[in-house]
Tab-separated table of C-alpha atoms in Angstrom:
chain	number	residue	atom	x	y	z
A	10	MET	CA	-0.109	-0.111	-0.066
A	11	ARG	CA	1.297	3.352	-0.680
A	12	ILE	CA	0.892	6.258	1.303
A	13	ARG	CA	-0.191	9.433	-0.277
A	14	HIS	CA	1.026	12.623	1.197
A	15	ALA	CA	-1.061	15.694	1.129
A	16	SER	CA	0.068	19.091	1.492
A	17	PRO	CA	1.003	19.972	5.298
A	18	LEU	CA	-1.557	22.174	7.352
A	19	VAL	CA	0.393	23.045	10.412
A	20	ALA	CA	4.109	22.504	11.113
A	21	ALA	CA	5.460	19.566	12.890
A	22	ILE	CA	6.105	19.921	16.348
A	23	ALA	CA	7.736	18.026	19.277
A	24	ILE	CA	5.447	17.175	22.294
A	25	LEU	CA	7.163	18.176	25.314
A	26	VAL	CA	6.106	16.000	28.690
A	27	VAL	CA	7.216	16.878	32.134
A	28	ALA	CA	7.637	14.361	35.115
A	29	ALA	CA	6.725	17.000	37.741
A	30	CYS	CA	7.563	14.527	40.400
A	31	GLY	CA	8.978	17.562	42.971
A	32	SER	CA	7.302	20.196	44.329
A	33	ARG	CA	5.289	23.140	42.699
A	34	SER	CA	6.526	26.714	42.727
A	35	SER	CA	5.323	28.893	45.257
A	36	ASP	CA	2.747	30.889	42.996
A	37	HIS	CA	1.015	27.337	42.355
A	38	GLN	CA	1.879	27.415	38.806
A	39	SER	CA	2.501	23.807	37.228
A	40	SER	CA	5.953	23.066	36.585
A	41	THR	CA	5.037	21.426	33.541
A	42	THR	CA	6.494	22.642	30.498
A	43	GLN	CA	4.250	23.641	27.720
A	44	ILE	CA	4.438	22.154	24.255
A	45	LYS	CA	7.804	23.957	22.198
A	46	ARG	CA	9.621	22.861	19.479
A	47	VAL	CA	12.949	20.883	19.731
A	48	SER	CA	15.315	20.266	16.569
A	49	SER	CA	17.883	17.747	16.559
A	50	PRO	CA	18.346	14.165	15.809
A	51	ILE	CA	20.508	11.758	18.302
A	52	VAL	CA	22.406	14.292	19.256
A	53	ASN	CA	26.365	14.433	18.514
A	54	GLY	CA	25.223	11.136	16.852
A	55	VAL	CA	26.725	9.650	13.438
A	56	LYS	CA	24.470	9.503	10.353
A	57	ASP	CA	23.653	6.033	9.690
A	58	SER	CA	24.357	4.099	6.467
A	59	GLY	CA	24.084	0.442	5.257
A	60	SER	CA	21.740	-2.140	6.611
A	61	ALA	CA	23.683	-2.958	9.935
A	62	ASN	CA	21.161	-1.143	12.055
A	63	ASP	CA	17.710	-2.060	9.899
A	64	ALA	CA	16.151	-3.866	12.764
A	65	VAL	CA	15.898	-0.186	14.003
A	66	VAL	CA	12.654	1.216	11.904
A	67	GLU	CA	10.419	4.213	11.407
A	68	ILE	CA	6.796	3.785	12.639
A	69	VAL	CA	4.315	6.425	11.470
A	70	HIS	CA	0.709	7.127	12.215
A	71	VAL	CA	-1.308	8.009	9.403
A	72	ALA	CA	-4.382	9.842	10.344
A	73	GLY	CA	-7.005	10.446	6.859
A	74	GLN	CA	-4.024	11.318	4.298
A	75	TYR	CA	-1.601	12.857	6.454
A	76	ILE	CA	1.027	11.514	8.551
A	77	ASP	CA	0.666	13.243	12.065
A	78	GLY	CA	3.185	11.125	13.987
A	79	ALA	CA	6.738	9.607	13.572
A	80	CYS	CA	8.779	7.309	16.169
A	81	THR	CA	11.181	4.737	16.272
A	82	ALA	CA	10.831	1.097	16.976
A	83	SER	CA	13.035	-2.166	17.030
A	84	VAL	CA	12.012	-5.243	15.299
A	85	ILE	CA	12.377	-8.226	17.905
A	86	SER	CA	10.511	-11.215	15.461
A	87	PRO	CA	9.317	-10.931	11.920
A	88	HIS	CA	5.901	-9.912	13.118
A	89	VAL	CA	6.485	-7.761	16.273
A	90	ILE	CA	8.249	-4.546	17.157
A	91	ILE	CA	8.478	-2.881	20.423
A	92	THR	CA	8.484	0.917	20.803
A	93	ALA	CA	7.055	3.712	23.285
A	94	ARG	CA	3.558	3.549	24.475
A	95	HIS	CA	3.129	7.383	23.575
A	96	CYS	CA	3.787	6.334	19.863
A	97	VAL	CA	0.554	4.082	19.696
A	98	SER	CA	-1.234	6.018	21.934
A	99	LYS	CA	-3.420	9.321	21.904
A	100	VAL	CA	-1.500	11.890	24.050
A	101	ILE	CA	-3.957	13.830	26.097
A	102	SER	CA	-1.747	15.724	28.167
A	103	GLN	CA	1.045	18.547	27.366
A	104	GLY	CA	3.273	17.065	30.347
A	105	VAL	CA	3.988	13.977	32.140
A	106	ASP	CA	3.635	14.365	35.984
A	107	CYS	CA	3.310	10.613	37.303
A	108	GLN	CA	-0.125	11.397	38.464
A	109	ASN	CA	-2.561	12.008	35.709
A	110	PRO	CA	-3.431	10.114	33.039
A	111	ASP	CA	-1.041	11.133	29.555
A	112	VAL	CA	-2.615	8.907	27.167
A	113	SER	CA	-5.836	7.679	26.298
A	114	SER	CA	-7.242	5.433	23.620
A	115	ASP	CA	-4.909	3.504	21.296
A	116	TYR	CA	-4.415	4.355	17.352
A	117	THR	CA	-6.006	1.980	15.124
A	118	PRO	CA	-3.418	-0.650	14.513
A	119	GLY	CA	-3.945	-0.406	10.691
A	120	ASP	CA	-3.122	3.168	10.826
A	121	LEU	CA	0.371	2.640	11.909
A	122	PHE	CA	3.034	1.779	9.234
A	123	VAL	CA	6.637	0.466	9.063
A	124	TYR	CA	9.325	1.834	7.260
A	125	VAL	CA	12.963	-0.164	6.982
A	126	GLY	CA	16.218	1.716	6.100
A	127	PRO	CA	18.614	4.584	6.925
A	128	ALA	CA	16.395	7.481	5.210
A	129	PRO	CA	12.963	5.969	4.083
A	130	ASP	CA	11.351	8.279	1.723
A	131	LEU	CA	7.657	8.436	2.783
A	132	ALA	CA	6.989	10.369	-0.461
A	133	SER	CA	7.792	7.397	-2.650
A	134	GLU	CA	8.560	4.074	-0.806
A	135	TYR	CA	5.963	1.599	0.356
A	136	PRO	CA	5.778	0.676	3.730
A	137	LYS	CA	7.191	-2.430	4.773
A	138	SER	CA	4.600	-3.682	7.001
A	139	GLN	CA	1.545	-2.487	8.874
A	140	GLY	CA	0.124	-2.219	12.563
A	141	LYS	CA	-2.350	-5.482	13.061
A	142	LYS	CA	-2.394	-5.438	17.101
A	143	ILE	CA	-1.079	-3.327	19.773
A	144	PHE	CA	0.010	-4.510	23.615
A	145	HIS	CA	0.432	-2.733	26.577
A	146	THR	CA	-0.305	-2.852	30.168
A	147	SER	CA	-3.566	-1.100	31.337
A	148	GLY	CA	-3.075	2.519	32.845
A	149	TYR	CA	-2.917	5.546	31.029
A	150	ILE	CA	0.178	7.208	33.063
A	151	LEU	CA	3.589	7.094	31.322
A	152	CYS	CA	5.812	7.131	34.079
A	153	ASN	CA	7.194	3.776	34.480
A	154	ASN	CA	4.734	2.295	31.979
A	155	ASP	CA	6.172	4.011	28.516
A	156	PHE	CA	6.414	0.734	26.430
A	157	ALA	CA	4.202	-1.294	23.954
A	158	ALA	CA	4.645	-3.828	21.513
A	159	VAL	CA	2.933	-4.097	17.985
A	160	GLN	CA	1.826	-7.421	16.070
A	161	LEU	CA	2.439	-6.531	12.086
A	162	THR	CA	0.323	-7.851	9.356
A	163	TYR	CA	3.511	-8.662	7.163
A	164	PRO	CA	6.958	-9.818	8.118
A	165	ILE	CA	9.792	-7.328	8.480
A	166	ASN	CA	12.703	-9.364	6.545
A	167	VAL	CA	15.707	-8.444	8.700
A	168	THR	CA	17.782	-10.048	11.298
A	169	PRO	CA	15.794	-9.396	14.870
A	170	LEU	CA	17.311	-7.999	17.671
A	171	ARG	CA	17.957	-9.666	20.997
A	172	VAL	CA	16.027	-8.220	23.816
A	173	ARG	CA	17.361	-8.016	27.454
A	174	VAL	CA	14.391	-9.403	29.522
A	175	ASN	CA	16.240	-11.539	32.471
A	176	SER	CA	18.315	-8.578	33.924
A	177	GLY	CA	18.224	-4.783	34.151
A	178	PRO	CA	20.654	-2.220	32.921
A	179	LYS	CA	24.043	-2.300	34.814
A	180	ALA	CA	25.426	0.720	36.780
A	181	HIS	CA	27.335	2.950	34.790
A	182	GLU	CA	26.805	0.742	31.281
A	183	ILE	CA	27.746	2.056	27.906
A	184	PHE	CA	25.055	1.526	25.230
A	185	ARG	CA	24.317	2.771	21.759
A	186	ALA	CA	21.181	5.122	21.161
A	187	ILE	CA	19.652	5.165	17.971
A	188	GLY	CA	16.502	7.239	16.380
A	189	TYR	CA	14.755	9.038	13.612
A	190	GLY	CA	15.305	12.704	14.446
A	191	LEU	CA	15.275	16.154	12.775
A	192	THR	CA	18.345	16.763	10.909
A	193	ASN	CA	17.645	20.762	10.294
A	194	PRO	CA	17.087	22.817	13.126
A	195	ASN	CA	15.142	25.305	10.824
A	196	ASP	CA	12.810	22.431	8.826
A	197	GLN	CA	10.387	20.524	10.853
A	198	ASN	CA	10.044	18.283	7.770
A	199	SER	CA	13.573	17.116	8.084
A	200	SER	CA	13.149	14.024	10.359
A	201	GLY	CA	13.460	10.514	9.250
A	202	THR	CA	17.138	9.917	9.130
A	203	ARG	CA	18.566	7.323	11.294
A	204	TYR	CA	21.031	8.420	13.359
A	205	TYR	CA	22.965	6.764	16.233
A	206	ARG	CA	25.531	7.464	19.147
A	207	ASP	CA	27.784	5.280	21.099
A	208	ASN	CA	29.275	5.744	24.415
A	209	VAL	CA	25.740	6.671	26.000
A	210	GLN	CA	26.255	5.913	29.576
A	211	VAL	CA	23.731	4.625	32.326
A	212	SER	CA	23.700	7.103	35.023
A	213	TYR	CA	20.796	5.819	37.229
A	214	TYR	CA	18.232	3.175	37.365
A	215	VAL	CA	14.974	2.080	39.302
A	216	THR	CA	12.406	-0.781	38.634
A	217	LYS	CA	11.124	0.232	35.449
A	218	GLU	CA	13.451	2.833	34.107
A	219	PHE	CA	16.705	4.229	33.421
A	220	THR	CA	18.317	7.589	32.864
A	221	GLY	CA	21.163	8.315	30.350
A	222	THR	CA	23.682	10.972	29.260
A	223	GLN	CA	23.047	13.062	26.374
A	224	SER	CA	21.748	11.662	23.267
A	225	ILE	CA	18.294	11.714	22.546
A	226	CYS	CA	15.794	14.420	21.043
A	227	SER	CA	12.480	14.685	19.007
A	228	GLY	CA	11.768	11.848	16.521
A	229	ASP	CA	13.746	9.340	18.856
A	230	SER	CA	10.692	8.262	21.026
A	231	GLY	CA	10.556	4.307	20.897
A	232	GLY	CA	14.273	3.930	19.795
A	233	PRO	CA	16.543	1.166	21.462
A	234	ALA	CA	19.280	1.469	23.926
A	235	LEU	CA	21.461	-1.111	22.469
A	236	SER	CA	24.086	-3.034	24.778
A	237	ALA	CA	27.350	-4.032	24.054
A	238	ALA	CA	25.988	-7.565	22.662
A	239	ASN	CA	23.657	-5.571	20.652
A	240	ALA	CA	20.575	-6.360	22.505
A	241	VAL	CA	17.960	-3.908	23.299
A	242	PHE	CA	17.641	-3.197	26.966
A	243	GLY	CA	15.723	0.325	26.802
A	244	ILE	CA	13.321	1.892	25.065
A	245	THR	CA	13.506	5.855	24.209
A	246	SER	CA	10.787	7.715	26.401
A	247	ARG	CA	11.574	11.163	27.351
A	248	GLY	CA	14.158	13.643	27.876
A	249	ALA	CA	14.732	17.423	29.768
A	250	ASN	CA	15.916	18.683	26.231
A	251	CYS	CA	18.235	17.754	23.474
A	252	TYR	CA	21.593	18.848	25.237
A	253	MET	CA	21.266	17.620	28.861
A	254	ASP	CA	22.197	14.287	30.499
A	255	GLU	CA	18.753	14.079	31.978
A	256	ASN	CA	17.293	11.343	29.496
A	257	ILE	CA	14.779	8.466	30.493
A	258	TRP	CA	14.268	4.812	28.790
A	259	THR	CA	11.829	2.377	29.674
A	260	ARG	CA	13.574	-0.892	30.675
A	261	THR	CA	12.672	-3.896	28.507
A	262	ASP	CA	12.931	-6.447	31.461
A	263	ALA	CA	10.342	-4.925	33.294
A	264	PHE	CA	7.761	-5.670	30.343
A	265	LYS	CA	8.595	-9.181	29.396
A	266	GLY	CA	4.886	-10.183	29.715
A	267	ILE	CA	3.895	-7.598	27.122
A	268	ILE	CA	6.501	-9.098	24.570
A	269	ASP	CA	5.613	-12.526	25.383
A	270	GLN	CA	2.063	-11.507	24.812
A	271	ALA	CA	2.709	-9.737	21.156
A	272	VAL	CA	5.374	-12.736	20.091
A	273	ALA	CA	2.658	-15.399	21.031
A	274	ALA	CA	0.113	-13.844	19.470
A	275	ALA	CA	2.568	-13.789	16.037
A	276	GLY	CA	3.117	-17.051	16.595
A	277	GLU	CA	6.936	-16.550	16.913
A	278	THR	CA	9.922	-16.544	18.848
A	279	TYR	CA	12.366	-13.988	20.352
A	280	THR	CA	15.743	-14.111	21.782
A	281	ASP	CA	16.761	-12.768	25.017
A	282	GLU	CA	20.359	-11.229	25.133
A	283	ASP	CA	21.705	-14.626	26.815
A	284	GLY	CA	20.796	-16.503	23.706
A	285	THR	CA	17.572	-17.564	25.617
A	286	VAL	CA	14.682	-18.376	23.198
A	287	TYR	CA	11.587	-17.512	24.163
A	288	GLY	CA	7.650	-17.981	22.882
A	289	GLY	CA	6.945	-20.556	19.949
A	290	SER	CA	3.797	-22.065	21.854
A	291	GLY	CA	1.130	-20.087	23.274
A	292	GLY	CA	-2.589	-20.221	24.519
A	293	SER	CA	-5.061	-17.638	24.415
A	294	GLY	CA	-5.106	-14.783	26.670
A	295	GLY	CA	-3.501	-11.323	27.004
A	296	GLY	CA	-5.869	-9.032	25.351
A	297	GLY	CA	-8.915	-10.612	23.670
A	298	SER	CA	-11.493	-8.609	21.653
A	299	GLY	CA	-14.307	-6.442	22.869
A	300	GLY	CA	-13.971	-6.402	26.794
A	301	SER	CA	-11.818	-4.696	29.339
A	302	PRO	CA	-8.066	-4.977	30.389
A	303	PRO	CA	-6.047	-6.761	31.145
A	304	ALA	CA	-7.017	-10.298	30.512
A	305	GLY	CA	-9.656	-11.792	27.965
A	306	SER	CA	-11.280	-15.143	27.725
A	307	GLY	CA	-8.894	-18.323	27.624
A	308	GLY	CA	-6.043	-16.970	29.648
A	309	SER	CA	-5.036	-14.631	32.358
A	310	PRO	CA	-1.907	-13.126	33.930
A	311	PRO	CA	0.826	-14.576	34.737
A	312	ALA	CA	-0.204	-17.424	32.164
A	313	GLY	CA	-2.281	-18.242	29.303
A	314	SER	CA	-3.045	-22.106	28.785
A	315	GLY	CA	0.085	-23.491	27.766
A	316	GLY	CA	1.611	-20.311	26.957
A	317	SER	CA	3.990	-17.437	27.791
A	318	PRO	CA	4.259	-16.153	31.461
A	319	THR	CA	1.782	-13.478	30.945
A	320	GLY	CA	-0.525	-14.902	28.443
A	321	GLY	CA	-0.845	-15.764	24.719
A	322	SER	CA	-2.590	-14.258	22.022
A	323	GLY	CA	-5.759	-12.703	22.022
A	324	GLY	CA	-5.724	-8.858	21.543
A	325	ASN	CA	-4.133	-5.599	23.037
A	326	PRO	CA	-5.728	-3.494	25.905
A	327	PRO	CA	-8.136	-2.645	26.435
A	328	GLY	CA	-9.657	-5.635	24.706
A	329	GLY	CA	-10.766	-8.640	26.248
A	330	SER	CA	-14.055	-10.365	25.369
A	331	GLY	CA	-16.365	-10.954	28.649
A	332	GLY	CA	-13.287	-11.103	30.698
A	333	GLY	CA	-12.462	-9.190	33.627
A	334	PRO	CA	-9.382	-9.593	35.892
A	335	ALA	CA	-9.345	-13.234	35.243
A	336	GLY	CA	-10.047	-15.401	32.338
A	337	SER	CA	-10.622	-19.282	32.132
A	338	GLY	CA	-7.193	-21.368	31.658
A	339	GLY	CA	-4.663	-19.396	33.184
A	340	ASN	CA	-2.149	-20.436	35.941
A	341	GLN	CA	-3.664	-18.372	38.412
A	342	GLY	CA	-7.338	-17.819	37.167
A	343	GLY	CA	-10.736	-19.353	37.620
A	344	SER	CA	-13.229	-19.161	34.724
A	345	GLY	CA	-13.909	-15.626	33.672
A	346	GLY	CA	-15.482	-13.172	36.066
A	347	GLY	CA	-14.324	-10.708	38.504
A	348	THR	CA	-15.570	-7.617	40.349
A	349	ASN	CA	-18.156	-5.462	38.927
A	350	PRO	CA	-16.808	-2.404	37.194
A	351	GLY	CA	-17.820	1.043	38.705
A	352	GLY	CA	-19.714	3.943	37.305
A	353	PRO	CA	-18.500	7.669	37.269
A	354	GLY	CA	-16.693	8.818	40.199
A	355	VAL	CA	-16.092	5.332	41.760
A	356	HIS	CA	-12.368	4.847	42.865
A	357	CYS	CA	-10.490	2.685	40.400
A	358	ASN	CA	-7.113	1.359	40.280
A	359	GLY	CA	-6.985	0.759	36.556
A	360	GLN	CA	-9.229	0.600	33.411
A	361	ASP	CA	-10.749	-2.748	34.363
A	362	ASP	CA	-12.502	-1.269	37.355
A	363	CYS	CA	-14.492	1.200	35.007
A	364	ILE	CA	-17.460	0.448	32.977
A	365	ASN	CA	-17.360	1.256	29.226
A	366	GLY	CA	-17.725	4.671	28.416
A	367	THR	CA	-15.531	5.754	31.259
A	368	LEU	CA	-11.801	6.005	31.752
A	369	CYS	CA	-9.713	5.626	34.966
A	370	VAL	CA	-8.088	8.899	35.704
A	371	GLY	CA	-5.892	10.127	38.211
A	372	ASP	CA	-6.964	13.662	39.594
A	373	THR	CA	-5.638	15.590	42.614
A	374	GLY	CA	-4.437	12.774	44.731
A	375	THR	CA	-6.900	10.114	43.855
A	376	GLN	CA	-8.169	7.954	40.982
A	377	TYR	CA	-11.651	7.439	39.707
A	378	CYS	CA	-14.005	6.202	36.508
A	379	ALA	CA	-14.504	9.583	34.670
A	380	PRO	CA	-16.804	9.761	31.628
A	381	GLU	CA	-16.291	10.713	28.033
A	382	CYS	CA	-17.318	13.888	26.812
A	383	SER	CA	-16.432	16.038	23.414
A	384	GLU	CA	-16.827	19.639	22.461
A	385	GLN	CA	-19.730	18.335	20.242
A	386	ASP	CA	-21.581	16.837	23.326
A	387	PRO	CA	-20.024	18.659	26.508
A	388	SER	CA	-22.703	16.792	28.827
A	389	CYS	CA	-21.463	15.364	32.045
A	390	PRO	CA	-23.319	13.705	35.167
A	391	LYS	CA	-23.949	15.601	38.210
A	392	ASP	CA	-20.847	16.987	39.774
A	393	PHE	CA	-18.802	16.605	36.773
A	394	GLU	CA	-17.613	19.238	34.136
A	395	CYS	CA	-16.351	18.475	30.885
A	396	VAL	CA	-12.714	19.183	29.639
A	397	ALA	CA	-13.267	18.965	25.962
A	398	ALA	CA	-9.210	18.804	25.258
A	399	GLN	CA	-9.113	15.461	27.013
A	400	GLY	CA	-12.384	14.345	26.210
A	401	LEU	CA	-13.080	13.581	29.781
A	402	CYS	CA	-15.792	14.983	32.486
A	403	TYR	CA	-13.671	15.508	35.809
A	404	LEU	CA	-15.157	16.149	39.137
A	405	ARG	CA	-16.037	19.687	39.623
A	406	LYS	CA	-13.919	21.138	42.707
A	407	GLY	CA	-13.562	24.586	44.167
A	408	CYS	CA	-13.679	25.814	47.461
A	409	ASP	CA	-12.544	28.997	49.426
A	410	ALA	CA	-12.549	30.262	53.099
A	411	LYS	CA	-16.258	30.679	53.040
A	412	ASN	CA	-18.005	28.139	50.753
A	413	THR	CA	-17.229	24.378	49.768
A	414	TYR	CA	-17.997	23.231	46.448
A	415	CYS	CA	-16.359	19.865	46.663
A	416	PRO	CA	-17.602	16.557	45.485
A	417	ASN	CA	-18.812	14.043	47.777
A	418	GLY	CA	-16.031	12.181	49.482
A	419	TRP	CA	-13.634	15.282	49.219
A	420	GLY	CA	-12.829	17.856	51.656
A	421	CYS	CA	-11.548	21.368	51.351
A	422	ILE	CA	-7.836	22.004	52.346
A	423	GLU	CA	-6.989	25.653	53.277
A	424	GLY	CA	-3.951	27.074	51.132
A	425	GLU	CA	-3.364	29.569	48.600
A	426	PRO	CA	-5.432	28.986	46.776
A	427	TYR	CA	-7.978	26.554	49.163
A	428	SER	CA	-8.250	23.065	46.929
A	429	CYS	CA	-10.679	20.322	46.984
A	430	VAL	CA	-8.377	16.869	48.030
A	431	PRO	CA	-9.548	13.298	48.658
A	432	LEU	CA	-10.542	12.325	51.844
A	433	CYS	CA	-8.744	8.871	53.180
A	434	SER	CA	-8.061	7.233	56.198
A	435	GLU	CA	-6.060	3.998	57.134
A	436	SER	CA	-8.943	1.948	56.425
A	437	ASN	CA	-9.973	3.613	53.170
A	438	ASN	CA	-6.750	4.870	51.232
A	439	VAL	CA	-8.227	5.921	47.921
A	440	CYS	CA	-5.220	8.301	47.254
A	441	ALA	CA	-3.261	7.575	43.814
A	442	PRO	CA	0.469	6.552	43.200
A	443	GLN	CA	2.807	9.372	44.385
A	444	TYR	CA	0.214	10.467	46.958
A	445	GLN	CA	0.033	9.107	50.378
A	446	CYS	CA	-2.756	9.488	53.189
A	447	ASP	CA	-2.101	12.101	55.678
A	448	PRO	CA	-3.613	10.415	58.698
A	449	ASP	CA	-3.930	13.779	60.964
A	450	ARG	CA	-6.004	15.426	58.503
A	451	GLY	CA	-7.262	12.711	56.771
A	452	VAL	CA	-6.653	13.839	53.030
A	453	CYS	CA	-4.389	12.661	50.088
A	454	LEU	CA	-1.388	14.520	49.952
A	455	PRO	CA	1.805	14.509	47.443
A	456	THR	CA	4.402	12.073	48.275
A	457	PRO	CA	7.879	13.972	49.133
A	458	VAL	CA	10.019	13.472	46.682
A	459	PHE	CA	13.948	13.163	47.693
A	460	ASN	CA	17.006	13.142	45.663
A	461	ASN	CA	19.509	10.195	46.926
A	462	ASP	CA	21.716	7.644	45.722
A	463	SER	CA	19.968	4.666	47.231
A	464	GLY	CA	18.783	3.644	43.811
A	465	SER	CA	15.244	3.037	45.636
A	466	THR	CA	12.865	5.876	44.511
A	467	GLY	CA	10.470	5.872	41.859
A	468	GLY	CA	10.767	5.952	38.401
A	469	CYS	CA	10.145	9.504	37.927
A	470	SER	CA	12.635	10.565	40.364
A	471	ALA	CA	16.139	10.335	39.324
A	472	SER	CA	18.553	11.247	42.161
A	473	GLY	CA	22.420	12.408	41.703
A	474	SER	CA	21.645	14.535	38.978
A	475	THR	CA	21.175	18.558	38.569
A	476	ASN	CA	17.490	19.815	39.121
A	477	THR	CA	16.192	22.106	36.934
A	478	GLY	CA	13.576	25.029	37.567
A	479	ALA	CA	11.756	24.602	40.965
A	480	GLY	CA	13.277	21.389	41.823
A	481	ALA	CA	11.192	19.570	39.109
A	482	TRP	CA	12.268	17.205	36.250
A	483	ALA	CA	11.614	18.265	33.111
A	484	PHE	CA	11.252	15.511	30.184
A	485	ALA	CA	10.909	15.573	26.683
A	486	ALA	CA	8.295	13.201	24.843
A	487	LEU	CA	10.224	12.805	21.762
A	488	ALA	CA	7.564	11.875	19.059
A	489	LEU	CA	7.080	14.004	16.319
A	490	SER	CA	3.813	15.125	16.080
A	491	GLY	CA	1.994	17.624	13.487
A	492	PHE	CA	1.359	17.205	9.672
A	493	LEU	CA	4.437	15.992	7.780
A	494	ALA	CA	4.368	15.740	4.018
A	495	SER	CA	6.564	15.127	0.947
A	496	ARG	CA	9.499	14.971	3.350
A	497	ARG	CA	13.262	14.416	2.263
A	498	ARG	CA	15.057	13.678	-0.930
A	499	ARG	CA	13.249	16.543	-2.848
A	500	ASN	CA	14.726	17.728	-6.031
A	501	ALA	CA	16.188	20.566	-6.416
């Protein structure tokens, strides 16, 4: 299938996302950096040539006749690539703060196309493959979760990369970063040439992410961190800016289950860095079609019948026909069922806790099921208001020294300004991740974040590094976004 390119409607931009795991400034303005442009490929990298790195591919999202997103991905089996979650899902926030949803529903898999080579010409070349099914964990926060696998319709005829799934990054490990970033700061259509940089170094790591030195920039999202053995052990997620050392990769070993599901769905195998081969036989499970995550009928985490540790084929989140938290045939699952999902405003821990038409969102220290809305239909249930930009109804909140307009289950806390916060107790801890229940006041408050060298802090806190701004970390989500057309190799 040839993709036709129409004239660009707007300039390409790079979405900047922020991990505001630190405190807010005294004037209560968010430390989230607004969208702005960035303009370099792999920083101080080498322009790639030849086919040695052809298992690192470009993945583009097509909306109608336009390409509105471009990322990097890695081929790990003929029909499976791995990339960043924000490359395959709709981004709904301008910043990552480790508390609130950053993405919503997935793109239609068939709108994802894969190109191979150092500088594929999207204006004239046919894509090598097309998306068939998307796999990722439930949840919509990118912190510690920016990972996805895509099953493809057609095989990519390159030697797949090995993937490190049995161990994590090593302290001060040296690696190669690869991606398709911008090549001309003055030309937002100049992305799509593969660059690499050697001798990038792991500076810090936690359970699901690690930070590394200067290397990544816009267009590099989803690209691999390659070990000395040429195995993928990290997926490019976000960075402070193009020229700083505060860059974050998602650890592949933390998402072995997702890789297992995708490879089992394709009926293939993949190889660990140490030579261990996984896959080749798998029952049903994983996602399924039509239901709610994390599992469909025929399998449940951590194993489907006869399959891989986290289930076999069956679909991608949020799918799962008739499933709840457990499907039949899994190692730890009975036969279907689970607790009934909740409606608007009900506390949730994941999307499977919410009924259709609602989304589990994080909001001011708690998580609840939020109904969908739009500019065309902004109607919301009582005590909710539509935030059309995100397509969701959020609980209406507001209070001051004289009056309280907080939703049921929320209380007004004094401050500048006053604000509604979730009520909690030791027996009813409804606080979201990165929040904790203050037993003295009975409300959810942000968990303090401390920089240290213990290696035990959360994925958004990176110790031993220089803070920027008011103690907050700023990270760039490096997916190229906008409408791109007729890029590269234009005849003079």
